[in-house]
Amino acid sequence: MRIAVTGSIATDHLMTFPGNFTDQLLADRLDRVSLSFLADRLDIRKGGVAANISFGLGLLGLRPVLVGAVGADFEPYRVWLKQHGVDTDSVRVSEELHTARFVCTTDRMQNQIATFYAGAMAEARHIDLGAVLARVGRLGLVMISPDDPEAMVRHTRACRALGIPFAADPSQQLARLTRADVLELVDGARWLFTNEYESALLAERAGLTEAEILRRVGCWITTHGAAGARIRRDGRPPLAVPAVEVAGVVDPTGVGDAFRAGFLAGMAWGVPEKCAAQLGCAVAATALDYVGTQEYRLYRDALVARVRGTYGVGCIAHLVAHLKELT
């Protein structure tokens, strides 16, 4: 099953300030703030939800189609993604705007000053999924992840018109979406992804109960951090999948994207949902061992050991045949 992933593509510029921001804030001068901090560290990391999910799918051998909008500065990032199995030929390159960028400075007390520049992401609303299909052929699924809100709605409508199954992951954009937008994104989704907080927010934004939402989607997958994931379908008992334990969390950023990559890969291979969720949890645990959202690597024996160590051997036979290309 060929998967297209629509959504954000961004870079994160993360700086560290060795002092305290509060030392430079004057209580009687907060109406006119002009501050400058000398950072002693800069990390530039590749990110964006769609790019992160695509990266994980690429590592698992699925060659996903990334669909989003970037600036002319995207080329080194494009090369990186292609090297890791991602088809980037349907990415729109803006002639005027830079790739979306998150700039954040953190002081020694973990206080943060951050700015997000959407940039070229706003042009994602001009992307035509029909043109993507004309280039790559039939798609088995379109994953609609956080993006320009108009683009998210347009891609959902296009999937319905073209008869393509879609998954909905509104997450970070829920606060910006109208009730009509949320209902548009949810109705008919084969899979709906949220974390625990977003589940409640989604219901509030949609003006529906969770039971009513379940009747509108095929399956609702909710991640619960260290508590794992829960899979729900209308009329069936929920399925709880524990998380894979890790000795120490190095960086939690992007772990949800890693879970989605593993789960969608399992679904593309046709394994049972429980097994796909176990794989998702194993990929997520692997991502926790690395700094950055696209720095982790997947190795067959390590993944199988994580699954076996947490869940036993029940799903191993379903997964190993599809992991044989991993070294």
mmCIF file of C-alpha atoms in Angstrom:
data_model
loop_
_atom_site.group_PDB
_atom_site.id
_atom_site.type_symbol
_atom_site.label_atom_id
_atom_site.label_comp_id
_atom_site.label_asym_id
_atom_site.label_seq_id
_atom_site.Cartn_x
_atom_site.Cartn_y
_atom_site.Cartn_z
ATOM 1 C CA MET A 1 0.000 0.000 0.000
ATOM 2 C CA ARG A 2 1.461 3.349 -1.079
ATOM 3 C CA ILE A 3 0.997 6.106 1.502
ATOM 4 C CA ALA A 4 1.059 9.853 0.937
ATOM 5 C CA VAL A 5 1.667 12.067 3.964
ATOM 6 C CA THR A 6 0.461 15.664 3.802
ATOM 7 C CA GLY A 7 1.409 18.292 6.347
ATOM 8 C CA SER A 8 4.123 20.460 7.777
ATOM 9 C CA ILE A 9 7.780 20.419 6.747
ATOM 10 C CA ALA A 10 9.983 22.596 8.938
ATOM 11 C CA THR A 11 13.355 23.101 10.532
ATOM 12 C CA ASP A 12 13.938 23.748 14.232
ATOM 13 C CA HIS A 13 16.613 26.192 15.330
ATOM 14 C CA LEU A 14 17.222 25.505 19.010
ATOM 15 C CA MET A 15 19.549 27.728 21.028
ATOM 16 C CA THR A 16 20.757 27.527 24.610
ATOM 17 C CA PHE A 17 21.328 30.591 26.794
ATOM 18 C CA PRO A 18 23.558 29.808 29.824
ATOM 19 C CA GLY A 19 21.921 32.445 32.046
ATOM 20 C CA ASN A 20 18.380 33.262 33.198
ATOM 21 C CA PHE A 21 15.958 35.308 31.101
ATOM 22 C CA THR A 22 14.426 36.730 34.272
ATOM 23 C CA ASP A 23 17.693 38.428 35.219
ATOM 24 C CA GLN A 24 17.187 40.805 32.277
ATOM 25 C CA LEU A 25 13.498 41.535 32.819
ATOM 26 C CA LEU A 26 12.773 44.792 34.622
ATOM 27 C CA ALA A 27 9.389 44.827 36.347
ATOM 28 C CA ASP A 28 8.779 48.538 35.628
ATOM 29 C CA ARG A 29 9.870 48.289 31.981
ATOM 30 C CA LEU A 30 7.735 45.431 30.664
ATOM 31 C CA ASP A 31 5.796 47.780 28.374
ATOM 32 C CA ARG A 32 8.971 48.325 26.325
ATOM 33 C CA VAL A 33 10.982 45.133 26.090
ATOM 34 C CA SER A 34 14.177 44.988 24.043
ATOM 35 C CA LEU A 35 16.256 41.976 24.986
ATOM 36 C CA SER A 36 19.302 40.270 23.543
ATOM 37 C CA PHE A 37 20.736 36.950 24.687
ATOM 38 C CA LEU A 38 24.114 35.498 23.709
ATOM 39 C CA ALA A 39 23.488 31.816 23.088
ATOM 40 C CA ASP A 40 26.323 29.349 23.510
ATOM 41 C CA ARG A 41 24.779 26.483 21.537
ATOM 42 C CA LEU A 42 22.772 26.087 18.340
ATOM 43 C CA ASP A 43 21.146 22.875 17.139
ATOM 44 C CA ILE A 44 19.443 22.846 13.734
ATOM 45 C CA ARG A 45 17.101 19.899 13.454
ATOM 46 C CA LYS A 46 14.895 18.637 10.693
ATOM 47 C CA GLY A 47 11.220 18.539 11.595
ATOM 48 C CA GLY A 48 7.617 19.073 10.611
ATOM 49 C CA VAL A 49 4.998 16.422 11.329
ATOM 50 C CA ALA A 50 4.597 15.177 7.750
ATOM 51 C CA ALA A 51 8.345 14.997 7.224
ATOM 52 C CA ASN A 52 8.837 13.159 10.537
ATOM 53 C CA ILE A 53 6.180 10.554 9.751
ATOM 54 C CA SER A 54 7.529 10.123 6.235
ATOM 55 C CA PHE A 55 11.051 9.657 7.585
ATOM 56 C CA GLY A 56 9.886 6.799 9.816
ATOM 57 C CA LEU A 57 7.930 5.176 6.996
ATOM 58 C CA GLY A 58 10.972 5.494 4.761
ATOM 59 C CA LEU A 59 13.173 3.728 7.318
ATOM 60 C CA LEU A 60 10.637 0.899 7.358
ATOM 61 C CA GLY A 61 10.901 0.531 3.582
ATOM 62 C CA LEU A 62 7.567 1.989 2.456
ATOM 63 C CA ARG A 63 8.787 4.880 0.256
ATOM 64 C CA PRO A 64 6.050 7.346 1.295
ATOM 65 C CA VAL A 65 5.055 10.340 -0.826
ATOM 66 C CA LEU A 66 5.614 13.576 1.091
ATOM 67 C CA VAL A 67 3.142 16.351 0.223
ATOM 68 C CA GLY A 68 3.676 19.844 1.593
ATOM 69 C CA ALA A 69 5.044 23.291 0.813
ATOM 70 C CA VAL A 70 8.594 24.546 1.389
ATOM 71 C CA GLY A 71 10.933 27.351 0.355
ATOM 72 C CA ALA A 72 13.925 27.368 -1.959
ATOM 73 C CA ASP A 73 16.092 26.646 1.113
ATOM 74 C CA PHE A 74 14.647 23.111 1.259
ATOM 75 C CA GLU A 75 17.155 21.443 -1.058
ATOM 76 C CA PRO A 76 19.590 20.009 1.565
ATOM 77 C CA TYR A 77 16.609 18.730 3.540
ATOM 78 C CA ARG A 78 15.179 17.175 0.366
ATOM 79 C CA VAL A 79 18.416 15.277 -0.205
ATOM 80 C CA TRP A 80 18.317 13.970 3.374
ATOM 81 C CA LEU A 81 14.747 12.702 3.027
ATOM 82 C CA LYS A 82 15.421 11.058 -0.331
ATOM 83 C CA GLN A 83 18.430 9.297 1.189
ATOM 84 C CA HIS A 84 16.064 7.848 3.781
ATOM 85 C CA GLY A 85 13.448 6.518 1.394
ATOM 86 C CA VAL A 86 11.040 9.445 1.058
ATOM 87 C CA ASP A 87 9.555 10.507 -2.301
ATOM 88 C CA THR A 88 9.764 14.325 -2.211
ATOM 89 C CA ASP A 89 8.824 15.047 -5.833
ATOM 90 C CA SER A 90 5.328 16.223 -4.873
ATOM 91 C CA VAL A 91 6.602 18.878 -2.463
ATOM 92 C CA ARG A 92 5.673 22.400 -3.620
ATOM 93 C CA VAL A 93 8.546 24.922 -3.596
ATOM 94 C CA SER A 94 7.537 28.528 -2.967
ATOM 95 C CA GLU A 95 9.105 31.221 -5.108
ATOM 96 C CA GLU A 96 8.824 33.808 -2.341
ATOM 97 C CA LEU A 97 8.724 32.250 1.135
ATOM 98 C CA HIS A 98 11.152 30.270 3.262
ATOM 99 C CA THR A 99 10.489 26.813 4.665
ATOM 100 C CA ALA A 100 8.584 26.902 7.950
ATOM 101 C CA ARG A 101 10.867 27.463 10.904
ATOM 102 C CA PHE A 102 10.696 27.112 14.665
ATOM 103 C CA VAL A 103 13.216 29.251 16.552
ATOM 104 C CA CYS A 104 13.540 28.676 20.284
ATOM 105 C CA THR A 105 15.984 29.817 22.963
ATOM 106 C CA THR A 106 16.061 27.977 26.299
ATOM 107 C CA ASP A 107 17.741 29.324 29.440
ATOM 108 C CA ARG A 108 19.317 27.275 32.226
ATOM 109 C CA MET A 109 16.004 27.167 34.130
ATOM 110 C CA GLN A 110 14.272 25.649 31.057
ATOM 111 C CA ASN A 111 12.348 28.871 30.377
ATOM 112 C CA GLN A 112 11.817 29.318 26.654
ATOM 113 C CA ILE A 113 11.308 32.161 24.189
ATOM 114 C CA ALA A 114 10.085 30.781 20.879
ATOM 115 C CA THR A 115 8.757 31.918 17.509
ATOM 116 C CA PHE A 116 7.174 29.832 14.757
ATOM 117 C CA TYR A 117 7.325 31.110 11.186
ATOM 118 C CA ALA A 118 4.804 29.335 8.956
ATOM 119 C CA GLY A 119 6.365 30.661 5.761
ATOM 120 C CA ALA A 120 5.791 28.488 2.712
ATOM 121 C CA MET A 121 3.446 26.196 4.629
ATOM 122 C CA ALA A 122 0.672 28.683 3.781
ATOM 123 C CA GLU A 123 1.000 27.682 0.123
ATOM 124 C CA ALA A 124 0.078 24.060 0.848
ATOM 125 C CA ARG A 125 -3.544 25.032 0.162
ATOM 126 C CA HIS A 126 -2.619 25.262 -3.529
ATOM 127 C CA ILE A 127 -1.460 21.635 -3.775
ATOM 128 C CA ASP A 128 -3.705 19.389 -5.876
ATOM 129 C CA LEU A 129 -3.851 15.765 -4.745
ATOM 130 C CA GLY A 130 -5.156 14.844 -8.183
ATOM 131 C CA ALA A 131 -1.824 15.913 -9.632
ATOM 132 C CA VAL A 132 -0.019 13.791 -7.042
ATOM 133 C CA LEU A 133 -2.048 10.757 -8.128
ATOM 134 C CA ALA A 134 -1.305 11.477 -11.774
ATOM 135 C CA ARG A 135 2.409 11.278 -10.960
ATOM 136 C CA VAL A 136 2.579 8.325 -8.558
ATOM 137 C CA GLY A 137 -0.476 6.254 -9.469
ATOM 138 C CA ARG A 138 -3.012 4.848 -7.058
ATOM 139 C CA LEU A 139 -2.582 5.626 -3.360
ATOM 140 C CA GLY A 140 -3.718 3.245 -0.659
ATOM 141 C CA LEU A 141 -3.932 5.968 2.006
ATOM 142 C CA VAL A 142 -3.432 9.681 2.505
ATOM 143 C CA MET A 143 -2.313 10.710 5.983
ATOM 144 C CA ILE A 144 -3.541 14.258 6.630
ATOM 145 C CA SER A 145 -1.389 15.726 9.375
ATOM 146 C CA PRO A 146 -1.121 19.299 10.768
ATOM 147 C CA ASP A 147 -0.668 21.827 7.984
ATOM 148 C CA ASP A 148 -2.181 25.042 6.695
ATOM 149 C CA PRO A 149 -5.837 24.599 7.787
ATOM 150 C CA GLU A 150 -7.189 25.273 4.294
ATOM 151 C CA ALA A 151 -4.853 22.648 2.913
ATOM 152 C CA MET A 152 -6.018 20.075 5.459
ATOM 153 C CA VAL A 153 -9.658 20.609 4.501
ATOM 154 C CA ARG A 154 -8.873 20.647 0.763
ATOM 155 C CA HIS A 155 -6.921 17.386 0.955
ATOM 156 C CA THR A 156 -9.721 15.714 2.933
ATOM 157 C CA ARG A 157 -12.313 16.737 0.361
ATOM 158 C CA ALA A 158 -10.027 15.568 -2.435
ATOM 159 C CA CYS A 159 -9.673 12.148 -0.829
ATOM 160 C CA ARG A 160 -13.443 11.764 -0.702
ATOM 161 C CA ALA A 161 -13.842 12.928 -4.297
ATOM 162 C CA LEU A 162 -11.076 10.631 -5.532
ATOM 163 C CA GLY A 163 -12.157 7.658 -3.443
ATOM 164 C CA ILE A 164 -8.890 7.461 -1.478
ATOM 165 C CA PRO A 165 -8.946 6.266 2.160
ATOM 166 C CA PHE A 166 -7.546 8.882 4.516
ATOM 167 C CA ALA A 167 -6.296 9.197 8.078
ATOM 168 C CA ALA A 168 -6.823 12.349 10.142
ATOM 169 C CA ASP A 169 -4.259 13.811 12.535
ATOM 170 C CA PRO A 170 -5.392 17.391 13.309
ATOM 171 C CA SER A 171 -3.386 17.606 16.583
ATOM 172 C CA GLN A 172 -1.423 20.878 16.648
ATOM 173 C CA GLN A 173 -3.943 22.711 14.483
ATOM 174 C CA LEU A 174 -7.039 21.924 16.564
ATOM 175 C CA ALA A 175 -6.947 25.341 18.209
ATOM 176 C CA ARG A 176 -7.134 27.039 14.797
ATOM 177 C CA LEU A 177 -9.782 24.843 13.214
ATOM 178 C CA THR A 178 -13.470 25.739 13.194
ATOM 179 C CA ARG A 179 -16.155 23.243 14.160
ATOM 180 C CA ALA A 180 -16.992 22.802 10.474
ATOM 181 C CA ASP A 181 -13.317 22.142 9.696
ATOM 182 C CA VAL A 182 -13.000 19.515 12.438
ATOM 183 C CA LEU A 183 -16.122 17.702 11.252
ATOM 184 C CA GLU A 184 -14.806 17.810 7.679
ATOM 185 C CA LEU A 185 -11.509 16.264 8.746
ATOM 186 C CA VAL A 186 -13.036 13.576 10.939
ATOM 187 C CA ASP A 187 -16.022 12.331 8.948
ATOM 188 C CA GLY A 188 -15.156 9.093 7.202
ATOM 189 C CA ALA A 189 -11.527 8.932 8.341
ATOM 190 C CA ARG A 190 -10.236 5.357 8.316
ATOM 191 C CA TRP A 191 -7.989 6.247 11.256
ATOM 192 C CA LEU A 192 -8.110 9.219 13.598
ATOM 193 C CA PHE A 193 -4.985 10.012 15.628
ATOM 194 C CA THR A 194 -4.847 12.142 18.785
ATOM 195 C CA ASN A 195 -3.005 12.201 22.077
ATOM 196 C CA GLU A 196 -4.898 12.159 25.377
ATOM 197 C CA TYR A 197 -5.293 15.941 25.663
ATOM 198 C CA GLU A 198 -6.239 16.312 22.003
ATOM 199 C CA SER A 199 -9.018 13.744 22.410
ATOM 200 C CA ALA A 200 -10.881 16.042 24.768
ATOM 201 C CA LEU A 201 -10.058 19.122 22.699
ATOM 202 C CA LEU A 202 -11.259 17.438 19.515
ATOM 203 C CA ALA A 203 -14.595 16.573 21.115
ATOM 204 C CA GLU A 204 -14.967 20.153 22.369
ATOM 205 C CA ARG A 205 -14.106 21.685 18.994
ATOM 206 C CA ALA A 206 -16.393 19.283 17.127
ATOM 207 C CA GLY A 207 -19.268 19.749 19.556
ATOM 208 C CA LEU A 208 -19.618 15.963 19.794
ATOM 209 C CA THR A 209 -19.225 13.300 22.415
ATOM 210 C CA GLU A 210 -16.448 10.770 22.007
ATOM 211 C CA ALA A 211 -19.090 8.136 21.248
ATOM 212 C CA GLU A 212 -20.452 10.326 18.440
ATOM 213 C CA ILE A 213 -16.963 10.801 17.017
ATOM 214 C CA LEU A 214 -16.387 7.039 17.064
ATOM 215 C CA ARG A 215 -19.462 6.580 14.918
ATOM 216 C CA ARG A 216 -17.941 8.897 12.286
ATOM 217 C CA VAL A 217 -14.519 7.227 11.971
ATOM 218 C CA GLY A 218 -13.264 3.750 11.275
ATOM 219 C CA CYS A 219 -10.824 3.614 14.177
ATOM 220 C CA TRP A 220 -9.589 6.109 16.791
ATOM 221 C CA ILE A 221 -6.007 5.710 18.030
ATOM 222 C CA THR A 222 -5.085 7.724 21.109
ATOM 223 C CA THR A 223 -1.526 7.853 22.410
ATOM 224 C CA HIS A 224 -1.009 8.159 26.165
ATOM 225 C CA GLY A 225 2.724 8.748 26.442
ATOM 226 C CA ALA A 226 4.325 6.311 28.877
ATOM 227 C CA ALA A 227 0.951 4.547 29.220
ATOM 228 C CA GLY A 228 1.026 3.429 25.582
ATOM 229 C CA ALA A 229 -1.870 3.666 23.133
ATOM 230 C CA ARG A 230 -5.571 2.879 23.018
ATOM 231 C CA ILE A 231 -7.423 1.696 19.911
ATOM 232 C CA ARG A 232 -11.176 2.210 19.783
ATOM 233 C CA ARG A 233 -13.866 1.261 17.306
ATOM 234 C CA ASP A 234 -17.571 1.907 17.551
ATOM 235 C CA GLY A 235 -19.348 -1.005 19.180
ATOM 236 C CA ARG A 236 -16.175 -2.824 20.258
ATOM 237 C CA PRO A 237 -14.247 -2.922 23.536
ATOM 238 C CA PRO A 238 -11.162 -0.665 23.468
ATOM 239 C CA LEU A 239 -7.774 -2.273 22.953
ATOM 240 C CA ALA A 240 -4.986 -1.014 25.218
ATOM 241 C CA VAL A 241 -1.394 -1.443 24.029
ATOM 242 C CA PRO A 242 1.256 -0.710 26.701
ATOM 243 C CA ALA A 243 4.265 1.410 25.818
ATOM 244 C CA VAL A 244 7.696 -0.108 25.348
ATOM 245 C CA GLU A 245 9.738 0.889 28.382
ATOM 246 C CA VAL A 246 12.975 2.808 27.893
ATOM 247 C CA ALA A 247 15.817 3.171 30.356
ATOM 248 C CA GLY A 248 15.900 6.951 30.028
ATOM 249 C CA VAL A 249 14.212 9.451 27.752
ATOM 250 C CA VAL A 250 16.785 11.392 25.750
ATOM 251 C CA ASP A 251 14.350 13.582 23.764
ATOM 252 C CA PRO A 252 10.541 13.176 23.577
ATOM 253 C CA THR A 253 10.137 15.487 20.567
ATOM 254 C CA GLY A 254 8.505 13.736 17.647
ATOM 255 C CA VAL A 255 7.771 10.484 19.469
ATOM 256 C CA GLY A 256 4.117 10.642 18.409
ATOM 257 C CA ASP A 257 5.189 10.956 14.777
ATOM 258 C CA ALA A 258 7.408 7.890 15.187
ATOM 259 C CA PHE A 259 4.460 5.928 16.605
ATOM 260 C CA ARG A 260 2.295 6.922 13.640
ATOM 261 C CA ALA A 261 4.986 5.790 11.214
ATOM 262 C CA GLY A 262 5.214 2.376 12.836
ATOM 263 C CA PHE A 263 1.453 1.944 13.088
ATOM 264 C CA LEU A 264 0.818 2.984 9.488
ATOM 265 C CA ALA A 265 3.592 0.701 8.260
ATOM 266 C CA GLY A 266 1.933 -2.206 10.034
ATOM 267 C CA MET A 267 -1.409 -1.331 8.496
ATOM 268 C CA ALA A 268 0.191 -1.078 5.053
ATOM 269 C CA TRP A 269 1.621 -4.574 5.534
ATOM 270 C CA GLY A 270 -1.779 -5.916 6.523
ATOM 271 C CA VAL A 271 -0.860 -7.052 10.039
ATOM 272 C CA PRO A 272 -3.481 -6.985 12.846
ATOM 273 C CA GLU A 273 -4.060 -3.578 14.448
ATOM 274 C CA LYS A 274 -2.665 -4.803 17.759
ATOM 275 C CA CYS A 275 0.578 -5.782 16.050
ATOM 276 C CA ALA A 276 0.757 -2.481 14.165
ATOM 277 C CA ALA A 277 0.330 -0.605 17.456
ATOM 278 C CA GLN A 278 3.065 -2.704 19.064
ATOM 279 C CA LEU A 279 5.384 -1.840 16.200
ATOM 280 C CA GLY A 280 4.410 1.825 16.578
ATOM 281 C CA CYS A 281 5.310 1.718 20.261
ATOM 282 C CA ALA A 282 8.650 0.041 19.470
ATOM 283 C CA VAL A 283 9.534 2.700 16.873
ATOM 284 C CA ALA A 284 8.468 5.421 19.324
ATOM 285 C CA ALA A 285 10.694 3.947 22.031
ATOM 286 C CA THR A 286 13.591 3.932 19.579
ATOM 287 C CA ALA A 287 13.031 7.602 18.763
ATOM 288 C CA LEU A 288 13.183 8.408 22.499
ATOM 289 C CA ASP A 289 16.806 7.242 22.540
ATOM 290 C CA TYR A 290 17.932 10.043 20.188
ATOM 291 C CA VAL A 291 18.032 13.833 20.185
ATOM 292 C CA GLY A 292 15.953 15.144 17.297
ATOM 293 C CA THR A 293 12.967 13.817 15.394
ATOM 294 C CA GLN A 294 14.855 12.294 12.458
ATOM 295 C CA GLU A 295 18.075 11.057 14.019
ATOM 296 C CA TYR A 296 16.992 7.575 15.070
ATOM 297 C CA ARG A 297 17.790 4.397 13.151
ATOM 298 C CA LEU A 298 15.798 1.179 12.968
ATOM 299 C CA TYR A 299 17.410 -2.248 13.145
ATOM 300 C CA ARG A 300 15.445 -5.469 12.740
ATOM 301 C CA ASP A 301 16.881 -7.355 15.709
ATOM 302 C CA ALA A 302 16.510 -4.387 18.056
ATOM 303 C CA LEU A 303 12.893 -3.775 17.022
ATOM 304 C CA VAL A 304 11.993 -7.447 17.374
ATOM 305 C CA ALA A 305 13.659 -7.540 20.798
ATOM 306 C CA ARG A 306 11.653 -4.510 21.961
ATOM 307 C CA VAL A 307 8.385 -6.062 20.787
ATOM 308 C CA ARG A 308 9.179 -9.483 22.258
ATOM 309 C CA GLY A 309 10.405 -8.032 25.555
ATOM 310 C CA THR A 310 7.213 -6.024 26.131
ATOM 311 C CA TYR A 311 4.467 -8.027 24.448
ATOM 312 C CA GLY A 312 5.771 -11.577 24.056
ATOM 313 C CA VAL A 313 5.969 -13.501 20.803
ATOM 314 C CA GLY A 314 2.346 -13.131 19.654
ATOM 315 C CA CYS A 315 3.015 -10.544 16.932
ATOM 316 C CA ILE A 316 6.569 -11.469 16.027
ATOM 317 C CA ALA A 317 5.593 -13.757 13.152
ATOM 318 C CA HIS A 318 3.389 -11.029 11.678
ATOM 319 C CA LEU A 319 6.200 -8.472 11.769
ATOM 320 C CA VAL A 320 9.498 -10.224 11.019
ATOM 321 C CA ALA A 321 8.679 -10.956 7.387
ATOM 322 C CA HIS A 322 8.230 -7.254 6.750
ATOM 323 C CA LEU A 323 11.311 -6.212 8.711
ATOM 324 C CA LYS A 324 13.685 -8.475 6.789
ATOM 325 C CA GLU A 325 15.060 -5.559 4.753
ATOM 326 C CA LEU A 326 16.287 -3.865 7.937
ATOM 327 C CA THR A 327 19.811 -4.888 8.905
#
